[in-house]
């Protein structure tokens, strides 16, 4: 009996730019607040729920479909980070708990910094653009943790400026992937690692 071989081709879009834009834009806006330019208001909370939160969770679910463990873990985790951060601000106002103390926020931010540090190690096998994103994000979380632990407004302000930089690196990484795909050539370089280049070449051979 003759065997029939069925090849399944992955034709879904790349969800990474969506996740990176959701992260990048929301991070910039929050850290403009941290830098002292405006108060924490409904604009930031709305971005945290929808673009920083839900959009990243959706991107993470799409990465799951693409069998991308790193992307699934990153986008889903940071999407729920934004949702949890909004909840930390809203729950006390709704009368369901005490407002988080500086010490508890320091612990919260430290744990996210530790998680991000491990994810940064993973980017060493992906590309330089993500290395910059996760590297600056690791620094941001630890600066915010130290600022909350010590009560230093100076450190929190420095963290705000560093966070703005982090957000813009994420926007660059997102738009580089969009423009490079649309034009079919390198418009904005992201510095792919040799390992990632070999994976991409393998995918192209399988698709052809």
XYZ file of C-alpha atoms in Angstrom:
208
model
C 0.000 0.000 0.000
C 1.435 3.369 -1.034
C 2.058 5.856 1.740
C 0.775 9.416 1.479
C 2.954 12.173 2.929
C 1.276 15.450 3.839
C 3.393 18.571 4.312
C 1.827 21.316 6.439
C 3.081 24.812 5.655
C 2.964 27.533 8.302
C 1.282 30.576 6.757
C 0.342 32.634 9.809
C 1.790 36.127 10.231
C 4.692 37.028 12.519
C 3.143 38.147 15.857
C 6.385 39.521 17.326
C 5.963 43.116 16.026
C 2.515 43.317 17.637
C 3.874 42.180 20.985
C 6.931 44.417 20.810
C 4.859 47.474 19.866
C 2.411 46.811 22.696
C 5.310 46.520 25.102
C 7.349 49.404 23.683
C 4.675 52.082 23.472
C 3.222 51.324 26.903
C 6.678 51.210 28.477
C 7.545 54.641 27.067
C 4.333 56.214 28.346
C 4.672 54.736 31.842
C 8.280 55.829 32.108
C 7.538 59.360 30.961
C 5.450 59.337 34.146
C 8.318 57.789 36.127
C 10.625 60.526 34.822
C 8.236 63.074 36.342
C 6.564 64.617 33.286
C 2.947 63.750 34.124
C 0.879 61.848 36.685
C -0.218 58.219 36.496
C -3.672 58.575 34.947
C -6.302 56.727 32.890
C -4.248 57.035 29.697
C -1.475 54.830 31.086
C -3.917 52.419 32.721
C -5.876 52.077 29.473
C -2.698 51.378 27.505
C -1.648 48.890 30.187
C -4.903 46.949 29.897
C -5.320 46.885 26.142
C -2.099 47.406 24.181
C 0.508 46.531 26.772
C -1.647 43.793 28.289
C -4.156 42.116 25.981
C -2.239 42.727 22.736
C 0.860 41.056 24.167
C -1.129 38.095 25.486
C -2.652 37.658 22.020
C 0.839 37.828 20.486
C 2.012 35.194 22.968
C -0.839 32.864 22.009
C 0.038 33.363 18.337
C 3.685 32.508 19.098
C 2.425 29.287 20.718
C 0.863 28.389 17.352
C 4.259 28.963 15.750
C 5.983 26.627 18.250
C 8.061 29.534 19.600
C 8.653 28.878 23.297
C 10.626 32.086 23.845
C 8.002 34.282 22.187
C 5.137 32.555 23.979
C 6.811 32.938 27.372
C 7.896 36.543 26.804
C 4.747 38.075 25.338
C 2.275 36.199 27.522
C 4.261 36.972 30.683
C 4.773 40.660 29.959
C 1.162 41.006 28.837
C 0.018 39.738 32.202
C 2.663 41.904 33.867
C 0.905 44.976 32.511
C -2.501 43.643 33.546
C -1.203 42.893 37.038
C 0.360 46.358 37.287
C -2.980 47.962 36.429
C -4.655 45.682 38.986
C -2.163 46.773 41.670
C -3.322 50.349 41.104
C -7.040 49.617 40.744
C -7.706 46.964 43.427
C -7.099 49.304 46.399
C -9.357 51.943 44.811
C -12.116 49.334 44.555
C -11.773 48.508 48.249
C -10.485 44.946 47.783
C -7.115 45.333 49.456
C -4.483 47.658 50.830
C -2.282 49.599 48.446
C 1.051 47.916 47.760
C 3.858 49.182 49.988
C 7.221 50.311 48.630
C 8.779 47.121 50.003
C 6.256 44.819 48.341
C 6.620 46.729 45.063
C 10.387 46.334 45.324
C 9.939 42.556 45.679
C 7.464 42.522 42.767
C 9.821 44.450 40.484
C 12.857 42.429 41.572
C 11.141 39.167 40.577
C 10.291 40.590 37.170
C 13.887 41.733 36.824
C 15.136 38.244 37.642
C 12.771 36.710 35.079
C 13.894 39.249 32.468
C 17.556 38.499 33.172
C 16.985 34.833 32.300
C 15.096 35.861 29.155
C 18.013 38.133 28.215
C 20.302 35.108 28.250
C 17.926 33.507 25.742
C 18.233 36.492 23.381
C 21.960 35.803 22.991
C 20.929 33.118 20.489
C 18.378 35.271 18.663
C 19.418 38.798 17.618
C 21.137 41.937 18.878
C 17.970 44.047 18.743
C 16.266 41.803 21.295
C 19.445 41.684 23.355
C 19.242 45.463 23.715
C 15.507 45.332 24.526
C 15.854 42.678 27.225
C 19.142 44.084 28.524
C 17.695 47.558 29.069
C 14.495 46.040 30.493
C 16.500 44.029 33.030
C 18.265 47.209 34.134
C 14.905 49.032 34.302
C 13.292 46.466 36.598
C 16.278 46.416 38.955
C 16.462 50.223 39.038
C 12.755 50.415 39.881
C 13.179 47.727 42.541
C 16.099 49.595 44.119
C 14.226 52.896 43.881
C 11.197 51.460 45.676
C 13.327 49.671 48.269
C 15.383 52.746 49.149
C 12.662 55.318 48.550
C 15.052 57.273 46.304
C 13.184 59.592 43.933
C 16.444 60.167 42.039
C 16.816 56.470 41.200
C 13.156 56.295 40.122
C 13.660 59.318 37.854
C 16.781 57.754 36.316
C 14.762 54.560 35.818
C 12.142 56.611 33.994
C 14.629 57.872 31.426
C 16.188 54.432 31.065
C 12.687 52.972 30.565
C 11.956 55.439 27.779
C 15.100 54.206 26.032
C 14.017 50.588 26.583
C 10.614 51.269 25.030
C 12.121 52.861 21.934
C 14.446 49.863 21.420
C 11.368 47.606 21.426
C 9.635 49.826 18.849
C 12.760 49.656 16.669
C 12.845 45.854 16.909
C 9.151 45.698 15.985
C 9.294 48.069 13.017
C 12.491 46.469 11.721
C 10.683 43.143 11.393
C 7.679 44.751 9.697
C 9.670 46.817 7.194
C 12.192 44.072 6.440
C 9.351 41.664 5.654
C 7.356 44.157 3.568
C 10.343 45.197 1.453
C 11.874 41.714 1.276
C 15.295 43.031 2.280
C 17.113 44.535 5.254
C 15.792 48.051 5.814
C 16.516 48.189 9.549
C 19.150 45.675 10.727
C 18.455 43.616 13.840
C 21.755 41.739 13.990
C 20.591 38.141 13.833
C 22.851 35.576 15.487
C 24.439 32.821 13.427
C 22.167 30.288 15.130
C 19.039 32.241 14.135
C 20.287 32.683 10.574
C 20.718 28.908 10.247
C 17.178 28.374 11.578
C 15.752 30.874 9.088
C 17.628 29.248 6.208
C 16.289 25.844 7.278
C 12.722 27.187 7.331
C 13.123 28.666 3.853
C 14.385 25.337 2.479
C 11.461 23.468 4.028
C 8.961 26.018 2.677
C 10.357 25.689 -0.836
